[in-house]
Tab-separated table of C-alpha atoms and ligand atoms in Angstrom:
chain	number	residue	atom	x	y	z
A	1	MET	CA	-129.748	71.276	20.877
A	2	GLU	CA	-131.107	74.677	21.813
A	3	ASP	CA	-132.762	74.638	18.397
A	4	HIS	CA	-134.389	71.307	19.030
A	5	LEU	CA	-135.755	72.492	22.355
A	6	SER	CA	-137.055	75.700	20.872
A	7	LYS	CA	-138.996	73.630	18.345
A	8	LEU	CA	-140.617	71.701	21.167
A	9	ASP	CA	-144.348	71.871	21.639
A	10	LYS	CA	-144.988	75.236	23.368
A	11	ARG	CA	-146.593	73.544	26.376
A	12	LEU	CA	-143.506	71.373	26.917
A	13	LEU	CA	-141.092	74.218	26.374
A	14	SER	CA	-142.850	76.428	28.878
A	15	ALA	CA	-142.887	73.643	31.522
A	16	ALA	CA	-139.195	72.886	30.846
A	17	ARG	CA	-138.158	76.552	31.139
A	18	ARG	CA	-140.085	77.097	34.357
A	19	ALA	CA	-138.656	73.915	35.866
A	20	GLY	CA	-135.162	75.106	34.882
A	21	ALA	CA	-135.762	78.490	36.509
A	22	LEU	CA	-136.890	76.849	39.747
A	23	ALA	CA	-133.853	74.541	39.655
A	24	ASP	CA	-131.589	77.611	39.379
A	25	LYS	CA	-133.320	79.198	42.351
A	26	ARG	CA	-132.919	76.084	44.475
A	27	GLY	CA	-129.360	75.313	43.412
A	28	VAL	CA	-130.343	72.058	41.729
A	29	ARG	CA	-128.941	70.784	38.431
A	30	LEU	CA	-131.859	69.622	36.369
A	31	TYR	CA	-131.999	67.605	33.133
A	32	LEU	CA	-134.390	66.093	30.684
A	33	VAL	CA	-133.385	62.453	30.296
A	34	GLY	CA	-134.135	59.205	28.513
A	35	GLY	CA	-136.771	58.583	25.857
A	36	ILE	CA	-137.914	62.196	25.644
A	37	VAL	CA	-134.437	63.369	24.581
A	38	ARG	CA	-134.257	60.566	22.017
A	39	ASP	CA	-137.691	61.537	20.691
A	40	ILE	CA	-136.826	65.246	20.529
A	41	LEU	CA	-133.737	64.424	18.459
A	42	LEU	CA	-135.802	62.128	16.240
A	43	LYS	CA	-138.387	64.927	15.931
A	44	LYS	CA	-141.112	62.789	17.427
A	45	GLN	CA	-143.579	64.496	19.721
A	46	SER	CA	-144.528	63.345	23.179
A	47	LEU	CA	-146.234	65.111	26.080
A	48	ASP	CA	-144.181	63.381	28.775
A	49	LEU	CA	-141.130	65.059	30.254
A	50	ASP	CA	-138.755	62.912	32.323
A	51	MET	CA	-136.580	65.088	34.532
A	52	VAL	CA	-133.682	64.141	36.737
A	53	ALA	CA	-132.285	66.316	39.513
A	54	GLU	CA	-128.629	65.722	40.176
A	55	PRO	CA	-127.233	65.629	43.701
A	56	ILE	CA	-124.962	68.543	44.284
A	57	ILE	CA	-121.455	68.222	45.626
A	58	PHE	CA	-120.454	70.630	48.373
A	59	PRO	CA	-116.849	71.259	49.055
A	60	SER	CA	-117.538	71.368	52.789
A	61	SER	CA	-120.282	70.158	55.140
A	62	LYS	CA	-123.858	69.386	54.178
A	63	GLY	CA	-126.916	71.435	55.057
A	64	ARG	CA	-125.531	74.687	53.683
A	65	ASN	CA	-127.509	76.755	51.265
A	66	PRO	CA	-126.212	75.442	47.956
A	67	GLY	CA	-126.132	78.862	46.280
A	68	PRO	CA	-125.413	78.969	42.550
A	69	VAL	CA	-125.239	75.677	40.640
A	70	PRO	CA	-121.674	74.359	40.931
A	71	SER	CA	-119.740	73.262	37.886
A	72	ILE	CA	-119.809	69.652	36.714
A	73	GLY	CA	-117.109	67.399	38.116
A	74	GLY	CA	-116.558	68.895	41.589
A	75	THR	CA	-115.648	66.766	44.608
A	76	GLY	CA	-116.874	66.797	48.203
A	77	THR	CA	-119.930	65.676	50.141
A	78	TRP	CA	-122.877	64.255	48.222
A	79	VAL	CA	-126.157	65.852	49.128
A	80	GLU	CA	-129.178	64.205	47.649
A	81	ALA	CA	-131.281	66.502	45.505
A	82	ASP	CA	-134.761	65.972	46.800
A	83	ALA	CA	-136.803	65.463	43.641
A	84	MET	CA	-140.005	65.085	45.612
A	85	LYS	CA	-139.597	68.423	47.370
A	86	PHE	CA	-138.630	70.007	44.073
A	87	ALA	CA	-141.647	68.481	42.323
A	88	LYS	CA	-143.952	69.768	45.029
A	89	GLU	CA	-142.745	73.322	44.514
A	90	LEU	CA	-142.899	72.926	40.745
A	91	SER	CA	-146.468	71.658	40.955
A	92	THR	CA	-147.512	74.943	42.581
A	93	ILE	CA	-145.772	76.972	39.896
A	94	LEU	CA	-147.242	74.908	37.045
A	95	LYS	CA	-150.628	74.506	38.752
A	96	ALA	CA	-150.276	70.786	38.278
A	97	ARG	CA	-151.707	67.773	40.069
A	98	LEU	CA	-148.956	66.070	42.053
A	99	VAL	CA	-148.525	62.401	42.903
A	100	VAL	CA	-145.517	61.439	45.009
A	101	TYR	CA	-144.005	57.942	45.120
A	102	PRO	CA	-141.880	58.004	48.298
A	103	GLN	CA	-140.711	54.377	47.877
A	104	PHE	CA	-139.082	55.350	44.534
A	105	LYS	CA	-138.289	58.929	45.546
A	106	THR	CA	-140.059	60.135	42.416
A	107	ALA	CA	-143.036	62.360	41.704
A	108	SER	CA	-145.393	62.911	38.784
A	109	LEU	CA	-147.039	66.159	37.789
A	110	SER	CA	-150.077	66.296	35.528
A	111	LEU	CA	-150.787	69.651	33.942
A	112	SER	CA	-154.244	70.600	32.741
A	113	ASN	CA	-152.861	71.080	29.173
A	114	GLY	CA	-151.992	67.361	28.943
A	115	VAL	CA	-148.281	67.654	29.774
A	116	ARG	CA	-146.907	65.151	32.297
A	117	VAL	CA	-143.686	65.750	34.158
A	118	ASP	CA	-141.892	62.950	36.008
A	119	CYS	CA	-139.220	64.044	38.465
A	120	ALA	CA	-136.576	61.745	39.939
A	121	THR	CA	-133.321	62.097	41.764
A	122	ALA	CA	-130.247	60.962	39.827
A	123	ARG	CA	-129.265	57.503	41.013
A	124	LYS	CA	-126.920	54.673	40.392
A	125	GLU	CA	-127.895	51.040	40.363
A	126	THR	CA	-126.021	47.841	41.075
A	127	TYR	CA	-127.313	44.353	40.380
A	128	PRO	CA	-126.152	41.929	43.078
A	129	VAL	CA	-128.046	39.102	41.310
A	130	SER	CA	-128.779	38.873	37.582
A	131	GLY	CA	-132.384	39.668	36.725
A	132	ALA	CA	-133.281	40.764	40.258
A	133	LEU	CA	-134.195	44.297	41.210
A	134	PRO	CA	-131.148	46.556	41.538
A	135	VAL	CA	-129.790	48.187	44.656
A	136	VAL	CA	-130.380	51.901	44.200
A	137	GLU	CA	-128.462	54.807	45.717
A	138	PRO	CA	-128.042	58.489	44.860
A	139	GLY	CA	-125.567	59.098	42.101
A	140	SER	CA	-124.315	61.581	39.555
A	141	LEU	CA	-126.029	62.262	36.253
A	142	LYS	CA	-123.322	60.205	34.538
A	143	GLU	CA	-124.134	57.245	36.774
A	144	ASP	CA	-127.836	57.743	36.233
A	145	LEU	CA	-127.302	57.605	32.486
A	146	PHE	CA	-125.061	54.549	32.789
A	147	ARG	CA	-127.852	52.506	34.418
A	148	ARG	CA	-130.013	52.945	31.333
A	149	ASP	CA	-130.749	50.365	28.677
A	150	PHE	CA	-129.273	51.741	25.431
A	151	THR	CA	-127.052	54.595	24.393
A	152	ILE	CA	-129.941	56.248	22.528
A	153	ASN	CA	-131.896	56.313	25.815
A	154	ALA	CA	-128.922	57.603	27.820
A	155	LEU	CA	-128.885	61.186	26.566
A	156	ALA	CA	-129.708	64.210	28.708
A	157	VAL	CA	-130.421	67.886	28.073
A	158	SER	CA	-129.672	70.535	30.653
A	159	LEU	CA	-132.580	72.696	31.822
A	160	ASN	CA	-130.676	75.198	33.986
A	161	LYS	CA	-130.741	78.654	32.466
A	162	ASN	CA	-127.052	79.108	31.717
A	163	SER	CA	-126.879	75.785	29.855
A	164	PHE	CA	-130.504	75.405	28.727
A	165	GLY	CA	-130.743	73.019	25.817
A	166	GLN	CA	-127.167	71.713	26.097
A	167	LEU	CA	-126.929	68.043	25.138
A	168	ILE	CA	-125.088	65.717	27.519
A	169	ASP	CA	-123.917	62.667	25.647
A	170	GLU	CA	-121.665	60.535	27.863
A	171	TYR	CA	-122.031	57.257	25.972
A	172	GLY	CA	-122.248	58.047	22.270
A	173	GLY	CA	-126.026	58.092	22.061
A	174	PHE	CA	-126.109	60.918	19.514
A	175	ARG	CA	-123.797	59.041	17.151
A	176	ASP	CA	-125.952	55.915	17.555
A	177	LEU	CA	-129.126	57.845	16.862
A	178	LYS	CA	-127.600	59.164	13.654
A	179	SER	CA	-126.428	55.709	12.573
A	180	ARG	CA	-129.758	54.168	13.695
A	181	THR	CA	-128.106	51.797	16.121
A	182	ILE	CA	-129.291	50.062	19.294
A	183	ARG	CA	-126.312	49.520	21.600
A	184	ILE	CA	-126.134	48.528	25.245
A	185	LEU	CA	-123.865	50.459	27.600
A	186	HIS	CA	-121.868	47.587	29.081
A	187	ASP	CA	-121.362	43.856	28.572
A	188	LYS	CA	-123.445	42.714	31.560
A	189	SER	CA	-126.468	44.798	30.622
A	190	PHE	CA	-128.743	41.961	29.384
A	191	LEU	CA	-127.788	39.733	32.303
A	192	ASP	CA	-128.470	42.516	34.785
A	193	ASP	CA	-131.880	43.074	33.269
A	194	PRO	CA	-133.061	40.587	30.604
A	195	THR	CA	-136.206	42.638	29.920
A	196	ARG	CA	-133.810	44.820	27.922
A	197	ILE	CA	-133.848	42.076	25.271
A	198	LEU	CA	-137.516	42.821	24.677
A	199	ARG	CA	-136.840	46.552	24.776
A	200	ALA	CA	-133.971	46.273	22.267
A	201	VAL	CA	-136.244	44.546	19.762
A	202	ARG	CA	-139.105	46.959	20.422
A	203	PHE	CA	-136.988	50.059	19.735
A	204	GLU	CA	-135.207	48.427	16.803
A	205	GLN	CA	-138.496	47.636	15.096
A	206	ARG	CA	-140.270	50.857	16.056
A	207	PHE	CA	-137.572	53.114	14.630
A	208	ALA	CA	-136.304	50.729	11.917
A	209	PHE	CA	-132.866	50.775	13.624
A	210	SER	CA	-130.427	47.844	13.918
A	211	ILE	CA	-129.135	46.175	17.032
A	212	GLU	CA	-125.376	46.412	16.560
A	213	PRO	CA	-123.389	43.150	16.237
A	214	LYS	CA	-121.690	43.126	19.658
A	215	THR	CA	-125.018	43.837	21.345
A	216	ILE	CA	-126.603	40.981	19.361
A	217	GLY	CA	-123.777	38.674	20.501
A	218	LEU	CA	-124.333	39.591	24.155
A	219	LEU	CA	-128.089	39.241	23.753
A	220	GLU	CA	-127.651	35.720	22.348
A	221	ARG	CA	-125.232	34.834	25.111
A	222	ALA	CA	-127.718	35.981	27.754
A	223	LEU	CA	-130.457	33.894	26.095
A	224	LYS	CA	-128.212	30.818	26.148
A	225	GLN	CA	-127.908	31.325	29.894
A	226	GLU	CA	-131.721	31.180	30.142
A	227	CYS	CA	-131.704	34.711	31.485
A	228	PHE	CA	-135.499	35.132	31.492
A	229	CYS	CA	-135.801	32.596	34.338
A	230	SER	CA	-134.447	35.132	36.801
A	231	VAL	CA	-136.984	37.863	35.996
A	232	THR	CA	-140.319	38.170	37.780
A	233	ALA	CA	-143.461	37.704	35.701
A	234	PRO	CA	-144.809	41.265	36.288
A	235	ARG	CA	-141.643	42.791	34.859
A	236	LEU	CA	-141.734	40.544	31.808
A	237	PHE	CA	-145.429	41.217	31.410
A	238	ALA	CA	-144.906	44.994	31.447
A	239	GLU	CA	-142.502	44.767	28.509
A	240	PHE	CA	-144.607	42.135	26.716
A	241	LYS	CA	-147.600	44.469	26.910
A	242	LYS	CA	-145.529	47.385	25.602
A	243	ILE	CA	-144.680	45.293	22.532
A	244	LEU	CA	-148.335	44.416	22.027
A	245	LYS	CA	-149.100	48.152	22.165
A	246	GLU	CA	-146.584	49.036	19.457
A	247	LYS	CA	-147.958	50.143	16.106
A	248	ASP	CA	-146.674	46.976	14.473
A	249	PRO	CA	-146.216	44.214	17.049
A	250	VAL	CA	-146.017	41.625	14.257
A	251	LYS	CA	-142.588	42.963	13.300
A	252	CYS	CA	-141.375	42.757	16.918
A	253	PHE	CA	-142.499	39.161	17.430
A	254	THR	CA	-141.062	38.136	14.062
A	255	ARG	CA	-137.711	39.550	15.160
A	256	LEU	CA	-137.950	37.919	18.608
A	257	ASN	CA	-138.587	34.605	16.838
A	258	GLN	CA	-135.584	35.168	14.617
A	259	LEU	CA	-133.438	35.752	17.716
A	260	ASN	CA	-134.915	32.673	19.476
A	261	ALA	CA	-136.047	35.053	22.178
A	262	MET	CA	-139.692	34.041	22.710
A	263	GLU	CA	-138.939	31.851	25.718
A	264	PHE	CA	-140.235	34.465	28.149
A	265	LEU	CA	-143.790	33.773	27.011
A	266	ALA	CA	-144.435	30.066	27.102
A	267	GLY	CA	-141.036	28.430	27.280
A	268	ALA	CA	-140.457	27.880	23.537
A	269	LYS	CA	-137.661	29.760	21.760
A	270	GLN	CA	-139.973	30.491	18.852
A	271	ILE	CA	-143.689	30.749	18.418
A	272	ASN	CA	-145.910	30.104	15.398
A	273	LEU	CA	-147.006	33.521	14.132
A	274	GLU	CA	-149.347	32.367	11.350
A	275	VAL	CA	-152.570	33.389	13.118
A	276	PHE	CA	-151.009	36.597	14.323
A	277	ARG	CA	-149.982	37.614	10.806
A	278	ARG	CA	-153.364	36.772	9.321
A	279	LEU	CA	-155.274	39.109	11.671
A	280	ASN	CA	-157.221	41.669	9.717
A	281	ARG	CA	-155.872	44.731	11.521
A	282	ARG	CA	-158.254	47.200	9.953
A	283	ASP	CA	-161.042	45.627	11.988
A	284	PHE	CA	-159.656	46.796	15.334
A	285	SER	CA	-156.679	49.114	14.827
A	286	GLN	CA	-158.464	52.137	16.306
A	287	ASP	CA	-159.555	50.213	19.340
A	288	SER	CA	-157.962	50.940	22.699
A	289	SER	CA	-157.778	47.257	23.511
A	290	ALA	CA	-155.952	46.385	20.271
A	291	TRP	CA	-153.114	44.993	22.399
A	292	LEU	CA	-155.468	42.462	23.953
A	293	ILE	CA	-156.716	41.366	20.540
A	294	TYR	CA	-153.119	40.798	19.432
A	295	CYS	CA	-152.613	38.852	22.627
A	296	MET	CA	-155.630	36.639	21.829
A	297	ALA	CA	-154.059	35.770	18.473
A	298	LEU	CA	-150.722	34.937	20.111
A	299	MET	CA	-152.400	32.759	22.722
A	300	GLU	CA	-154.117	30.778	20.031
A	301	SER	CA	-150.689	29.814	18.729
A	302	ILE	CA	-149.667	28.043	21.915
A	303	SER	CA	-151.031	24.800	23.330
A	304	PRO	CA	-153.994	25.009	25.752
A	305	PRO	CA	-151.970	23.911	28.825
A	306	LYS	CA	-149.270	26.494	28.023
A	307	LYS	CA	-151.931	29.125	27.493
A	308	GLU	CA	-153.325	28.316	30.927
A	309	GLN	CA	-149.827	28.706	32.393
A	310	VAL	CA	-149.377	32.104	30.738
A	311	LEU	CA	-152.788	33.270	31.978
A	312	ASN	CA	-151.844	32.314	35.508
A	313	LYS	CA	-148.281	33.607	35.348
A	314	PHE	CA	-148.890	37.127	34.011
A	315	PRO	CA	-150.896	39.718	35.974
A	316	PHE	CA	-153.790	40.076	33.535
A	317	THR	CA	-156.940	41.565	35.048
A	318	ARG	CA	-159.878	39.241	35.611
A	319	GLU	CA	-161.690	40.697	32.567
A	320	GLU	CA	-158.630	40.324	30.347
A	321	LYS	CA	-158.191	36.721	31.443
A	322	GLN	CA	-161.832	36.031	30.718
A	323	SER	CA	-161.564	37.572	27.245
A	324	LEU	CA	-158.416	35.582	26.479
A	325	SER	CA	-160.185	32.372	27.510
A	326	GLN	CA	-163.333	33.222	25.549
A	327	ALA	CA	-161.284	33.874	22.419
A	328	GLY	CA	-160.514	30.150	22.322
A	329	ARG	CA	-164.156	29.487	21.314
A	330	LEU	CA	-163.607	31.080	17.912
A	331	LYS	CA	-164.207	27.975	15.793
A	332	THR	CA	-167.471	27.034	17.523
A	333	VAL	CA	-168.734	30.581	17.067
A	334	TRP	CA	-167.792	30.665	13.380
A	335	ALA	CA	-169.566	27.366	12.792
A	336	ALA	CA	-172.705	28.739	14.445
A	337	LEU	CA	-172.513	31.961	12.434
A	338	GLN	CA	-172.311	30.062	9.153
A	339	LYS	CA	-175.787	28.546	9.467
A	340	LYS	CA	-177.899	29.669	6.526
A	341	ASP	CA	-181.257	30.516	8.140
A	342	LEU	CA	-179.896	32.480	11.059
A	343	THR	CA	-182.035	35.481	12.086
A	344	LYS	CA	-180.522	38.741	13.311
A	345	SER	CA	-181.579	37.867	16.837
A	346	GLY	CA	-179.977	34.453	16.345
A	347	VAL	CA	-176.660	36.189	15.612
A	348	TYR	CA	-177.244	38.399	18.643
A	349	ALA	CA	-177.782	35.375	20.891
A	350	ILE	CA	-174.519	33.807	19.669
A	351	LEU	CA	-172.359	36.914	20.097
A	352	LYS	CA	-173.904	38.613	23.117
A	353	PRO	CA	-172.166	36.424	25.747
A	354	PHE	CA	-168.741	37.631	24.568
A	355	SER	CA	-166.980	40.839	25.513
A	356	LEU	CA	-166.616	43.485	22.801
A	357	ASP	CA	-162.864	42.769	22.419
A	358	VAL	CA	-163.571	39.107	21.798
A	359	VAL	CA	-166.196	39.895	19.161
A	360	LEU	CA	-163.694	42.229	17.475
A	361	TYR	CA	-161.197	39.391	17.537
A	362	PHE	CA	-163.718	37.026	15.918
A	363	LEU	CA	-164.195	39.637	13.201
A	364	ALA	CA	-160.484	40.257	12.686
A	365	ARG	CA	-159.956	36.540	12.185
A	366	ALA	CA	-162.959	35.942	9.931
A	367	GLN	CA	-162.531	35.573	6.158
A	368	GLU	CA	-165.932	34.257	5.152
A	369	PRO	CA	-168.045	37.224	3.850
A	370	MET	CA	-171.303	36.105	5.470
A	371	VAL	CA	-169.675	35.630	8.887
A	372	ARG	CA	-167.966	39.011	8.592
A	373	ALA	CA	-171.211	40.737	7.595
A	374	ARG	CA	-173.090	39.191	10.505
A	375	ILE	CA	-170.468	40.167	13.079
A	376	LYS	CA	-170.268	43.697	11.660
A	377	ARG	CA	-174.023	44.131	11.799
A	378	PHE	CA	-174.020	42.943	15.395
A	379	LEU	CA	-171.240	45.383	16.343
A	380	GLU	CA	-172.589	48.375	14.477
A	381	LYS	CA	-176.303	47.943	15.054
A	382	ASP	CA	-177.894	45.079	16.908
A	383	SER	CA	-175.645	45.063	19.991
A	384	LYS	CA	-176.864	48.627	20.622
A	385	VAL	CA	-180.581	47.871	20.468
A	386	ALA	CA	-182.405	48.335	23.784
A	387	VAL	CA	-186.009	47.742	24.762
A	388	CYS	CA	-187.999	50.877	25.645
A	389	LEU	CA	-190.596	49.197	27.873
A	390	THR	CA	-189.663	48.777	31.524
A	391	GLY	CA	-190.493	46.003	33.963
A	392	HIS	CA	-193.117	48.325	35.355
A	393	ASP	CA	-194.742	48.669	31.895
A	394	LEU	CA	-194.831	44.885	31.545
A	395	LYS	CA	-196.447	44.504	34.963
A	396	ASN	CA	-199.135	46.942	33.886
A	397	LEU	CA	-199.685	44.826	30.777
A	398	GLY	CA	-200.285	41.789	32.973
A	399	VAL	CA	-196.922	39.999	33.082
A	400	VAL	CA	-196.435	38.206	36.400
A	401	VAL	CA	-193.709	39.835	38.466
A	402	GLY	CA	-190.641	37.621	38.907
A	403	LYS	CA	-188.486	35.824	36.390
A	404	ASP	CA	-191.215	36.089	33.730
A	405	ILE	CA	-190.444	39.786	33.405
A	406	GLY	CA	-186.868	39.043	32.422
A	407	LEU	CA	-187.920	36.365	29.967
A	408	VAL	CA	-190.495	38.565	28.263
A	409	LEU	CA	-188.049	41.508	28.073
A	410	ASN	CA	-185.499	39.238	26.437
A	411	GLU	CA	-188.022	37.852	23.968
A	412	LEU	CA	-189.122	41.417	23.210
A	413	LEU	CA	-185.525	42.471	22.549
A	414	TYR	CA	-185.101	39.642	20.033
A	415	ARG	CA	-188.305	40.621	18.234
A	416	LYS	CA	-187.241	44.262	18.206
A	417	ILE	CA	-183.916	43.300	16.598
A	418	ASP	CA	-185.668	41.165	13.962
A	419	LYS	CA	-188.587	43.479	13.187
A	420	GLY	CA	-186.868	46.806	13.788
A	421	TYR	CA	-189.579	48.255	16.073
A	422	LYS	CA	-189.151	51.980	16.431
A	423	THR	CA	-191.813	52.945	18.990
A	424	LYS	CA	-192.932	51.999	22.458
A	425	ALA	CA	-196.430	51.373	21.033
A	426	GLN	CA	-195.068	48.670	18.698
A	427	GLU	CA	-193.357	47.010	21.640
A	428	ARG	CA	-196.534	47.171	23.716
A	429	GLN	CA	-198.532	45.657	20.884
A	430	TRP	CA	-196.111	42.741	20.585
A	431	VAL	CA	-196.287	42.045	24.344
A	432	LYS	CA	-200.077	41.977	24.250
A	433	LYS	CA	-200.060	39.506	21.357
A	434	TYR	CA	-197.434	37.388	23.082
A	435	LEU	CA	-199.417	37.213	26.309
A	436	LYS	CA	-202.570	36.250	24.410
A	437	ALA	CA	-200.789	33.404	22.672
A	438	LEU	CA	-199.503	31.893	25.932
B	1	ATP	P1	-141.445	54.728	25.080
B	1	ATP	O1	-141.500	55.699	23.945
B	1	ATP	O2	-141.733	53.330	24.685
B	1	ATP	O3	-142.210	55.145	26.307
B	1	ATP	P2	-139.136	55.244	26.700
B	1	ATP	O4	-137.682	55.202	26.359
B	1	ATP	O5	-139.675	56.543	27.191
B	1	ATP	O6	-139.914	54.711	25.440
B	1	ATP	P3	-139.811	53.966	29.202
B	1	ATP	O7	-140.096	52.527	29.398
B	1	ATP	O8	-140.856	54.954	29.554
B	1	ATP	O9	-139.387	54.070	27.698
B	1	ATP	O10	-138.493	54.318	29.996
B	1	ATP	C1	-137.997	55.637	30.155
B	1	ATP	C2	-136.489	55.599	30.240
B	1	ATP	O11	-136.064	54.830	31.376
B	1	ATP	C3	-135.821	54.921	29.042
B	1	ATP	O12	-135.610	55.818	27.983
B	1	ATP	C4	-134.531	54.410	29.624
B	1	ATP	O13	-133.578	55.430	29.701
B	1	ATP	C5	-134.939	54.034	31.053
B	1	ATP	N1	-135.320	52.607	31.174
B	1	ATP	C6	-136.545	52.079	31.116
B	1	ATP	N2	-136.509	50.748	31.292
B	1	ATP	C7	-135.225	50.419	31.468
B	1	ATP	C8	-134.527	49.196	31.707
B	1	ATP	N3	-135.183	48.037	31.772
B	1	ATP	N4	-133.195	49.256	31.855
B	1	ATP	C9	-132.538	50.438	31.803
B	1	ATP	N5	-133.118	51.610	31.567
B	1	ATP	C10	-134.453	51.617	31.408
């Protein structure tokens, strides 16, 4: 493992070493945990470091200076390692911006070189009710790893100097990484937290791994018990959005369909993915709101009342909701864009009321060459056209102040799009002519 850490991005390695040195000084046992360890072993780069500080066991009473880091497996009084205090000190050393989340006892550090460090105290979780939030209390590293979703996400690497880079593999995660397997840690895992069903599929499809047979059996059993009903909408939404943000969400939804696991969205075990598959991804793949465009395509595959339910259930922002609703006007827009004698400003007037994401969606769905060309021209050129004359200029030319100004400016914009005016003088000339003709 030392080798893997030494091949880490220099910025990460330096932050990890300095955090380890501070942990030694403060008598804290510190580890990298979760997805970052998985990604290091898979040789995938990330700039996020998740660190866990383990509570230290003192043989006698609490409050004593902990001294050197004790060996793993001791017994005595638990003393919570204060990750927030540790993070605060680390932020000074790394010259990082610090945000503390006291309710979760975690802290985030943002370094100017792009590295992000999340610090938490090792904890154990128990689920008194399936699907509900767990009861959290301080725990050992082993317990912290046991609360995780899959063995491949339950690996840790020590950061303390004398064991820097040592892999801690309590649950066979390394073996599962090598055999490309997604495996839960215990039989109740999906019932405790059904969002893990979505996570299992997401990791399986992202890494081209396989969910192992027993895990599949338990996943299906949880689905039969309608496990999603017990999970709050924001938690489901967070995982749904992560799927939509994957490089290939089509694969994930196809697999969820195959497992009859789409119920979390609109109540049906499966969903028609025709529209979703036909999206022309090259039209929007670079776009930061690609996830929302995928979501528009999914929403078109469910009935309007169900779509309304989903829009109300999930915490979309107001703008996202509006875009998702607007996307439903696709067919009307296409019909309008197919008219033969449409001017450039005519296309502009049709597309301008929609947000950029929605226009990109219209494009990604369009097959007809003329419709595609018109939308592309709008996106690349005409949507960026702006009038040079101001309201003040128009007033000087004799336009009556009030709503007329807006109307004339709009008319001028349309003419500019159609005629391609380049100068202010051309615009002024058009206004004069326009006013004469009134
Ligand atoms: P990604 O590359 O998608 O960010 P990740 O594994 O880092 O993958 P996160 O959602 O950031 O995913 O979670 C970080 C870690 O927290 C996981 O690796 C896993 O150990 C743990 N975790 C996250 N969600 C759950 C969950 N629902 N149940 C159990 N453990 C979880």
